[in-house]
XYZ file of C-alpha atoms in Angstrom:
652
model
C 149.970 38.131 110.153
C 150.858 40.451 113.386
C 148.693 42.742 114.889
C 150.938 45.682 113.835
C 150.412 44.569 110.230
C 146.817 44.135 110.440
C 146.361 47.616 111.959
C 148.500 49.149 109.420
C 146.253 47.805 106.422
C 143.055 48.743 108.211
C 144.329 52.516 108.377
C 143.987 52.530 104.543
C 140.069 52.134 104.690
C 138.566 55.580 103.672
C 136.010 56.995 106.086
C 132.627 57.536 105.128
C 133.060 61.202 104.676
C 135.846 60.633 102.450
C 133.780 58.470 100.216
C 131.268 61.133 100.109
C 133.677 63.901 98.815
C 136.335 62.145 96.971
C 135.520 61.860 93.151
C 135.917 58.737 91.634
C 137.751 59.574 88.655
C 140.584 61.133 90.887
C 143.255 59.206 92.040
C 145.095 59.560 95.102
C 147.715 61.833 94.260
C 148.135 65.307 95.047
C 150.595 68.210 93.178
C 151.803 70.493 95.436
C 153.845 73.870 94.767
C 157.354 73.202 93.700
C 158.927 75.604 96.329
C 157.327 73.383 99.107
C 160.195 70.931 98.397
C 161.538 70.113 102.305
C 164.973 70.521 103.455
C 167.076 72.450 100.778
C 169.927 70.628 99.690
C 173.533 71.836 100.400
C 174.462 75.350 99.245
C 177.360 73.544 97.378
C 174.776 71.796 95.240
C 173.199 73.592 92.258
C 169.521 73.776 92.705
C 166.960 72.302 90.195
C 163.442 73.081 90.144
C 162.232 71.950 93.805
C 159.958 68.677 93.868
C 155.901 68.807 93.857
C 154.503 68.487 97.219
C 151.428 66.974 97.887
C 148.577 69.142 99.406
C 145.510 68.589 101.075
C 144.542 66.647 104.142
C 145.352 63.015 104.107
C 143.473 61.095 106.935
C 145.591 61.141 110.107
C 146.662 57.955 111.136
C 148.525 56.756 114.411
C 152.107 55.971 114.167
C 152.093 57.543 110.385
C 154.879 59.353 109.058
C 153.628 63.106 108.462
C 152.960 63.751 104.807
C 153.925 67.817 104.957
C 156.299 69.780 107.026
C 155.312 72.531 108.955
C 156.624 74.963 106.813
C 154.035 73.692 104.124
C 150.992 74.213 106.122
C 147.977 72.252 105.123
C 146.521 74.591 102.623
C 144.150 72.597 99.777
C 144.536 73.520 96.262
C 141.372 72.775 93.983
C 141.596 69.617 92.017
C 144.805 68.631 93.330
C 143.736 67.195 96.898
C 145.071 63.724 97.627
C 142.003 61.449 97.748
C 141.006 57.791 97.541
C 138.610 55.863 95.307
C 135.496 55.091 97.189
C 134.844 51.150 97.472
C 133.322 49.552 95.011
C 134.179 51.397 92.320
C 135.673 50.230 88.978
C 139.269 49.238 88.838
C 141.390 52.757 87.935
C 143.267 50.920 85.064
C 140.145 49.968 82.997
C 139.109 53.720 82.803
C 141.989 54.939 81.119
C 141.036 56.857 77.781
C 142.193 55.026 74.588
C 143.881 57.972 73.084
C 145.936 58.464 76.373
C 147.043 55.050 76.654
C 150.538 55.306 75.729
C 152.686 52.148 76.185
C 155.454 52.105 78.886
C 158.520 50.806 78.354
C 161.061 49.617 80.946
C 164.880 49.262 80.022
C 166.579 47.003 82.920
C 170.198 48.268 82.682
C 171.426 46.320 85.759
C 170.245 44.302 88.971
C 168.657 41.483 87.343
C 170.692 38.026 87.806
C 172.914 39.625 89.868
C 173.110 41.204 93.354
C 174.126 45.286 92.748
C 174.110 47.606 90.039
C 170.686 48.431 90.123
C 169.489 50.767 87.553
C 166.253 50.679 85.749
C 165.077 53.190 82.771
C 161.533 54.155 82.350
C 159.959 55.447 78.806
C 156.496 56.826 77.876
C 156.624 58.749 74.523
C 159.264 61.161 74.605
C 160.094 61.113 78.272
C 162.360 59.055 80.234
C 163.824 58.885 83.898
C 166.005 56.616 85.583
C 165.328 54.671 89.026
C 168.656 54.287 90.847
C 172.202 53.840 89.510
C 174.153 51.521 91.672
C 177.377 49.698 91.394
C 179.087 46.044 91.948
C 181.993 44.991 93.603
C 184.280 42.779 91.351
C 184.404 39.223 91.154
C 187.433 37.159 91.978
C 188.560 36.650 88.404
C 188.599 40.487 87.736
C 191.899 40.776 88.893
C 192.801 44.761 89.954
C 189.416 45.936 89.162
C 188.107 48.280 91.796
C 184.509 48.571 90.816
C 181.359 47.458 88.438
C 179.332 49.901 87.223
C 176.311 49.791 84.351
C 176.993 50.591 80.746
C 175.505 54.119 79.990
C 175.647 53.801 76.252
C 171.962 53.463 75.769
C 171.412 56.088 78.540
C 174.079 58.492 76.789
C 172.238 58.270 73.167
C 169.117 59.406 74.735
C 170.061 62.070 77.275
C 168.112 64.520 75.589
C 164.977 62.474 76.969
C 166.064 62.036 80.179
C 163.689 64.040 82.808
C 165.754 63.274 86.023
C 167.341 60.255 88.495
C 165.107 59.053 91.406
C 166.944 57.407 94.288
C 165.230 54.602 96.407
C 167.869 54.692 99.420
C 171.656 55.140 99.965
C 173.585 52.242 99.752
C 176.371 51.571 97.218
C 174.288 49.081 95.203
C 171.725 51.813 94.294
C 173.848 55.187 94.314
C 177.691 54.127 93.504
C 177.531 54.972 89.916
C 175.890 57.899 90.188
C 179.085 60.064 89.837
C 179.930 58.453 86.333
C 176.580 58.981 85.131
C 176.469 62.523 85.869
C 179.783 63.080 84.301
C 178.106 62.136 80.981
C 174.779 63.369 81.400
C 173.916 66.105 83.994
C 170.376 65.439 84.827
C 168.281 66.268 88.347
C 168.561 63.996 90.967
C 165.896 63.240 93.779
C 166.300 61.569 96.936
C 165.610 61.789 100.681
C 168.009 63.746 102.773
C 170.296 61.150 103.880
C 170.350 59.534 100.375
C 171.495 63.055 98.641
C 173.787 63.358 101.969
C 175.589 60.461 101.001
C 175.497 61.139 97.518
C 176.925 64.601 98.144
C 180.176 62.813 99.601
C 180.623 60.707 96.389
C 180.190 63.919 94.055
C 182.667 66.008 95.962
C 185.158 63.125 95.758
C 184.676 63.494 92.163
C 184.783 67.175 92.017
C 181.320 67.738 90.471
C 179.247 68.779 93.472
C 178.917 72.264 92.494
C 177.486 71.273 89.124
C 175.106 68.677 90.593
C 171.140 69.544 90.678
C 170.303 67.515 93.842
C 166.532 67.620 95.242
C 165.412 66.485 98.669
C 161.760 64.447 98.743
C 160.018 62.903 101.240
C 157.323 60.132 101.571
C 154.289 61.751 99.703
C 155.960 64.069 97.505
C 155.337 63.842 93.486
C 157.778 64.253 91.131
C 156.937 65.269 87.748
C 158.859 63.428 84.554
C 157.298 64.518 81.753
C 154.166 62.309 81.222
C 154.723 60.189 83.984
C 154.975 61.203 87.581
C 156.638 59.547 90.800
C 155.509 59.032 94.276
C 157.829 58.393 96.807
C 156.232 55.756 99.664
C 157.963 55.302 103.037
C 159.397 51.684 103.687
C 161.550 50.082 106.037
C 165.263 49.094 104.889
C 168.594 48.591 106.846
C 169.210 52.146 106.101
C 166.841 55.287 107.253
C 165.028 57.331 104.728
C 164.608 54.198 102.324
C 161.286 54.883 99.909
C 159.190 52.916 97.116
C 157.882 54.433 93.986
C 154.359 54.548 92.933
C 154.989 55.678 89.073
C 151.877 56.831 87.263
C 152.054 56.593 83.595
C 149.147 56.992 80.930
C 148.886 53.265 80.953
C 148.590 52.848 84.630
C 150.370 52.817 88.008
C 153.778 51.073 88.400
C 154.840 50.157 91.927
C 158.605 49.622 92.555
C 159.512 48.856 95.956
C 163.015 49.014 96.207
C 164.822 47.382 99.001
C 162.169 46.723 101.783
C 161.125 44.894 104.738
C 158.219 45.188 106.824
C 159.505 46.280 110.188
C 156.567 46.864 112.678
C 159.207 48.285 115.572
C 161.805 50.297 113.636
C 164.920 52.115 115.381
C 163.926 55.249 113.949
C 160.762 56.803 111.965
C 157.479 54.845 111.164
C 156.986 51.463 110.058
C 156.504 50.828 106.196
C 153.327 52.610 104.736
C 151.251 49.533 104.039
C 148.079 51.641 104.035
C 149.309 53.585 100.864
C 150.396 50.450 99.135
C 146.819 49.155 100.064
C 145.149 52.195 98.675
C 147.006 51.830 95.429
C 146.003 48.467 95.073
C 142.223 49.727 95.617
C 142.856 52.184 92.979
C 144.493 49.722 90.766
C 148.465 48.988 90.002
C 149.042 47.378 86.298
C 152.421 46.284 87.456
C 154.506 45.584 90.564
C 158.427 45.241 90.664
C 159.233 44.037 93.848
C 162.588 43.239 95.599
C 163.300 39.351 95.611
C 166.567 39.228 97.463
C 165.244 37.230 100.290
C 162.619 35.206 98.606
C 164.322 31.936 99.354
C 163.716 32.569 102.912
C 160.537 31.582 104.602
C 158.654 33.646 107.505
C 159.088 37.233 108.409
C 162.419 39.161 108.570
C 163.269 39.931 112.493
C 162.973 43.731 113.578
C 166.200 45.598 113.850
C 165.429 46.033 117.299
C 166.138 42.372 118.123
C 169.770 43.273 117.367
C 169.685 45.849 120.336
C 168.891 42.911 122.863
C 171.809 40.965 121.636
C 174.056 43.773 121.936
C 173.053 44.238 125.725
C 173.757 40.759 126.391
C 176.948 40.827 124.762
C 177.998 44.181 126.558
C 177.335 42.539 129.792
C 179.468 39.619 128.444
C 182.417 41.491 127.409
C 182.780 42.581 131.223
C 186.439 44.093 131.520
C 187.596 43.689 127.877
C 187.385 46.035 125.101
C 184.747 45.890 122.557
C 185.333 46.010 118.769
C 182.264 45.492 116.297
C 182.490 45.409 112.809
C 179.085 46.239 110.656
C 177.927 47.592 107.239
C 179.145 51.499 107.193
C 175.915 52.497 105.977
C 173.435 50.377 108.566
C 172.854 53.849 110.341
C 170.420 51.925 112.453
C 172.895 49.370 113.769
C 175.398 52.136 114.726
C 172.778 53.979 116.828
C 172.173 50.721 118.539
C 175.864 50.026 119.161
C 175.736 53.928 120.551
C 172.966 53.356 122.710
C 174.463 50.603 124.376
C 177.955 52.172 124.965
C 176.171 55.229 126.696
C 174.215 52.663 128.676
C 177.511 50.803 129.817
C 179.451 54.223 130.376
C 181.644 53.285 127.364
C 183.447 55.887 124.948
C 182.809 55.130 121.212
C 185.637 55.386 118.402
C 185.132 55.010 114.599
C 187.598 53.358 112.494
C 187.407 52.898 108.709
C 186.868 55.555 105.970
C 183.484 54.955 104.961
C 182.480 54.109 108.665
C 183.660 57.872 109.768
C 181.886 59.461 106.521
C 178.499 57.904 107.336
C 178.576 58.551 111.148
C 179.601 62.317 110.054
C 176.579 62.513 107.586
C 174.094 60.717 109.998
C 174.732 63.145 112.632
C 175.292 66.196 110.968
C 171.862 65.473 109.464
C 170.043 64.140 112.757
C 169.989 60.363 111.866
C 172.543 59.465 114.723
C 172.246 60.758 118.253
C 175.223 60.778 120.084
C 175.428 62.403 123.393
C 178.314 64.971 124.254
C 181.611 63.476 125.190
C 180.443 59.678 123.874
C 182.325 59.768 120.474
C 186.199 60.068 120.787
C 189.087 60.277 118.199
C 190.511 56.709 117.462
C 194.112 58.473 117.764
C 193.296 59.154 121.685
C 191.746 55.706 122.480
C 194.714 54.763 124.426
C 194.192 57.309 127.268
C 191.102 55.280 127.918
C 190.842 51.767 129.942
C 190.096 48.924 127.258
C 186.776 48.147 129.530
C 185.737 51.679 128.689
C 185.809 51.835 124.999
C 183.819 50.567 121.983
C 185.282 50.522 118.273
C 182.734 50.567 115.609
C 184.852 49.550 112.421
C 184.323 48.465 109.003
C 185.337 44.809 107.807
C 182.468 42.940 108.394
C 182.891 41.209 104.943
C 186.564 40.708 105.371
C 187.630 43.188 102.843
C 191.437 42.951 102.339
C 191.803 46.843 103.108
C 188.986 47.408 105.574
C 189.905 48.273 109.369
C 189.250 44.826 111.072
C 191.105 42.930 108.185
C 194.335 45.205 109.097
C 193.553 44.866 112.780
C 193.686 40.860 112.334
C 196.911 41.200 110.155
C 198.516 43.333 112.748
C 198.686 46.299 109.911
C 196.296 48.870 111.957
C 198.306 51.723 112.823
C 196.063 52.732 115.520
C 194.578 49.544 116.957
C 196.163 46.421 118.396
C 194.294 43.569 119.109
C 194.776 40.904 121.761
C 193.064 38.617 124.537
C 191.620 41.823 126.157
C 189.688 42.234 122.973
C 185.957 40.831 122.504
C 185.053 41.207 118.956
C 181.574 40.915 117.313
C 180.924 40.735 113.735
C 177.459 42.221 113.298
C 176.834 40.889 109.572
C 176.228 37.690 107.900
C 178.815 37.125 105.042
C 177.593 37.835 101.434
C 177.749 34.857 99.473
C 181.071 34.415 98.049
C 182.674 36.094 101.059
C 182.352 33.251 103.552
C 186.283 32.364 103.063
C 187.675 35.855 103.592
C 185.362 36.329 106.643
C 186.722 32.789 107.934
C 190.111 33.984 107.505
C 189.678 37.054 109.397
C 188.130 35.230 112.248
C 190.795 32.653 112.507
C 193.492 35.368 112.642
C 191.826 37.178 114.989
C 191.354 34.181 117.496
C 195.433 33.620 116.698
C 195.675 36.823 118.818
C 193.716 35.650 121.559
C 190.526 37.750 120.837
C 186.883 36.352 121.517
C 185.137 36.709 118.147
C 181.170 36.477 117.689
C 180.187 35.838 114.116
C 177.688 34.737 112.052
C 174.380 33.012 114.075
C 176.301 32.519 117.445
C 174.254 35.331 118.583
C 171.468 37.424 117.010
C 173.781 40.078 116.230
C 172.383 40.725 112.415
C 169.118 40.817 110.809
C 168.372 41.541 106.938
C 167.026 44.510 105.447
C 165.183 42.724 103.070
C 161.584 41.398 103.016
C 161.020 37.247 103.405
C 158.582 35.279 101.876
C 155.321 36.197 104.330
C 156.313 39.727 103.719
C 156.386 39.549 100.127
C 153.161 37.854 100.336
C 151.503 40.664 102.067
C 153.014 43.254 99.348
C 151.489 41.153 96.511
C 148.050 40.647 98.152
C 147.560 44.346 99.285
C 149.129 45.923 96.041
C 146.924 43.470 93.766
C 149.050 43.819 90.481
C 147.716 42.897 87.325
C 151.434 41.919 86.202
C 154.370 41.282 88.151
C 158.045 41.440 87.329
C 160.393 40.214 90.189
C 163.970 42.225 90.196
C 166.806 42.606 92.622
C 168.412 39.427 93.092
C 169.936 36.259 91.114
C 168.098 34.105 88.909
C 167.174 31.624 91.998
C 165.601 34.798 93.775
C 163.630 36.150 90.734
C 162.401 32.389 90.156
C 161.392 31.954 93.826
C 159.547 35.190 93.814
C 157.861 34.012 90.761
C 156.633 30.779 92.472
C 155.353 32.986 95.390
C 153.344 35.167 92.968
C 151.928 32.307 91.327
C 150.548 31.052 94.709
C 149.025 34.503 95.311
C 146.669 33.945 92.192
C 148.695 35.997 89.627
C 148.581 33.897 86.462
C 151.627 32.485 84.784
C 151.110 34.704 81.790
C 151.272 37.768 83.702
C 154.370 37.033 85.604
C 158.027 38.134 83.598
C 161.296 37.240 84.617
C 163.635 39.748 82.545
C 167.208 40.156 82.179
C 169.747 42.722 81.852
C 169.244 44.717 78.432
C 165.726 43.478 77.842
C 163.373 46.036 77.239
C 159.694 44.989 78.611
C 156.627 46.976 77.256
C 153.457 47.589 79.020
C 150.181 48.443 78.104
C 146.860 48.305 80.181
C 146.261 44.649 78.613
C 149.892 43.392 77.805
C 153.430 42.765 79.083
C 155.716 41.711 76.563
C 159.804 41.648 75.776
C 159.784 44.046 72.468
C 163.855 44.130 72.116
C 167.180 44.715 73.708
C 169.395 47.769 74.374
C 173.134 47.862 75.264
C 173.853 46.927 78.483
C 176.057 45.196 80.904
C 179.153 45.825 82.913
C 181.749 48.385 82.861
C 184.624 47.992 84.913
C 186.407 50.858 87.053
C 190.434 50.315 87.719
C 191.970 53.321 89.565
C 190.854 56.362 87.173
C 190.248 54.410 84.228
C 186.567 53.613 83.132
C 185.934 51.290 80.688
C 189.515 50.690 79.684
C 189.854 47.302 81.153
C 187.900 44.561 78.983
C 187.820 40.863 78.770
C 191.295 40.671 76.729
C 193.113 42.754 79.551
C 191.365 40.513 82.424
C 192.303 37.609 80.288
C 196.071 38.656 80.413
C 195.848 39.367 83.944
C 194.681 36.098 84.777
C 197.278 34.125 82.484
C 199.944 36.542 84.529
C 198.352 35.600 87.978
C 198.573 31.880 86.772
C 201.533 31.071 85.186
C 203.895 34.171 85.520
C 205.583 36.216 82.415
C 208.940 35.419 80.418
C 210.368 38.327 78.507
C 212.871 37.343 76.086
C 215.746 40.370 75.032
C 217.815 40.124 72.050
C 219.519 42.070 69.467
C 220.116 41.508 65.947
C 222.352 42.829 63.511
C 220.194 45.369 61.076
C 221.541 43.711 57.807
C 222.380 40.205 58.476
C 219.711 39.536 61.063
C 221.819 37.194 63.112
C 222.311 37.331 66.701
C 224.475 40.517 68.251
C 224.084 40.015 71.667
C 221.586 38.005 73.908
C 219.225 36.416 74.068
C 218.600 37.113 77.774
C 215.579 35.737 79.670
C 213.822 37.550 82.612
C 211.407 35.166 84.431
C 208.501 37.070 86.803
C 206.084 34.870 88.336
C 207.192 31.469 86.496
C 210.460 30.129 88.097
C 213.248 31.815 90.506
C 215.994 31.931 88.066
C 219.104 30.803 90.301
C 217.229 27.746 91.193
C 216.485 27.017 87.390
C 219.486 27.944 85.710
C 219.490 24.566 83.573
C 215.984 25.466 82.275
C 216.771 29.052 81.559
C 220.088 27.879 79.607
C 218.242 25.588 77.452
C 215.702 28.454 76.868
C 218.414 30.820 75.423
C 219.980 28.184 73.488
C 216.554 27.234 72.006
C 215.766 30.989 71.150
C 219.254 31.685 69.719
C 218.476 28.779 67.193
C 215.219 30.158 66.237
C 216.654 33.560 65.407
C 219.516 32.400 63.734
C 217.351 30.068 61.570
C 215.227 33.115 60.783
C 218.327 34.781 59.482
C 219.478 31.970 57.279
C 216.029 32.101 55.667
C 216.026 35.601 55.370
C 212.689 35.983 57.651
C 212.662 39.724 58.682
C 209.321 40.283 59.235
C 209.110 41.329 63.178
C 205.797 39.752 63.745
C 206.850 36.280 62.032
C 210.084 36.482 64.117
C 208.471 37.256 67.325
C 205.902 34.346 66.787
C 208.103 31.705 65.922
C 210.401 32.569 69.179
C 206.954 32.614 71.243
C 205.983 29.491 69.898
C 208.809 27.448 70.348
C 209.929 28.415 73.559
C 206.172 28.188 74.974
C 206.471 24.283 73.684
C 209.561 23.909 75.520
C 208.526 25.311 78.842
C 205.539 23.307 78.919
C 207.396 19.908 77.936
C 209.551 20.842 81.163
C 207.071 22.392 83.386
C 203.549 21.941 82.244
C 203.223 25.368 82.722
C 202.450 28.134 79.675
C 203.639 31.669 81.124
C 203.121 34.746 78.980
C 206.224 35.264 76.816
C 206.903 38.694 75.605
C 209.790 38.940 72.871
C 211.486 41.859 72.844
C 214.159 42.367 69.376
C 216.106 45.314 68.593
C 218.239 45.961 65.388
C 221.589 47.319 65.662
């Protein structure tokens, strides 16, 4: 364990004075005047009741994020102060009155056994609230699909119980589906400033920003959700303003880490509030739901600051060449380090890619990006500057087909032409499944004569998720009674379960759940009690949910074997062929090079139609099936392929 982590943990120990004054029965929770909710949301968003803000003087710690803004002052209301349990006192969860021990139900609507589409619903009594509402990107077999969002069926059925949505951070897999949800149920949304800044852009695109009820929260704030409350806790991640949640329920406290890592030297803000997690552990935590993304990786995740050191070395190496850096648009810390390096070496910065431009604008507007005057230039005027005085920050680190870097590689970018004078850095590791597309982009860039730095050639990327030792620290300081690994594929969840067992949590107190499963928690039990409608809804253009398994099957069939269209006209009275049949091939064979096959197919279709006329078969479905079956048999015998066959028969 590093000295920084030890110091952070030591900061959680209560002073003697606090031991004397803190009532043992009072948890460390302060409910503050709702009017004290930090920076106001945008004027365009409809304001909901502001968030409860904690009052009272918390013990000041070095390098700890302030719990209050200057506007809130330090007034303390009787009975609402934030207080700690004295050492040696009985576990908080064992002293909940029996009459108040309502079971808590957790509905997993996304984010388990997959990466992305994170969405979890909590229920206690007649109250429900949602944590995160993310999307996933389509698999290779989802042809034509743009996005994958959770199934909101169960949420819509219980819309009268939903008290709000709380967001852990601003990544797409946690906020991307929010516009689609708010079109169905307009409930209050709570998130940190940057998170809501990114949400506002999405809601504006969907035309629902003016109707949205957005509420800014800060670490330390408490949001009341009926009989439950949610406290935000500062964590480190690859995007600023990420938080975890301590969810207080009548049955006990549930800690949900969200995406996190322990970064002792973050680029912006303070290191993760380990002291608060430790205090919750002392008070007693019923269950921990922790990020499992890097549960397979040993050791610690490197600090984001190490990437800045690599950038410094690479900028020196680039010398007289133009530098192009591709990274995730949402990684504001990475963008800031690129800008810092550009300023240091006297280079101008241009931004390419719609999502990158959007995030940079929001980051600058909200103060999360510091860009000196005159450094940022429009990409349209890039050619006015010598190449050795320019840095381009772009999207496309995952080889996305329409991203800016891919278009540069394919000579399809309207404003940037790459060549031997370009030094290109891909500051991201390929997401599993994207290795081939990233490799293709790298190859194309090298064909243009570019020098490309990618993957682990240099330390140009670090993860935003905790590795094994950090996960152990979280388990060790929170000391949960029950443990539920979340946010990952089955292999990640299983490995996290093994780590928890090694930390002394009994096997029967650990649960790996699935999407659609309902987990019920009481002070003494954790069990699966049922299932609810859950899964994936496909978004294709403006259509939401109108593309299902049958449509995908047809698209796959068309993509693999092509299409044959048979057109013929028959006499309305006799049923014999009047004109045709004509055959149109799309994606099957080139007609001019397969005239013999097409002629045989026409003769076969004519025989089938005449045979139906002779036998007085006039039912359209029967005629079309006969044409489809006989023609399919002929084509397979001749080509070993089975195209989709679409008969079009008209009566005249």
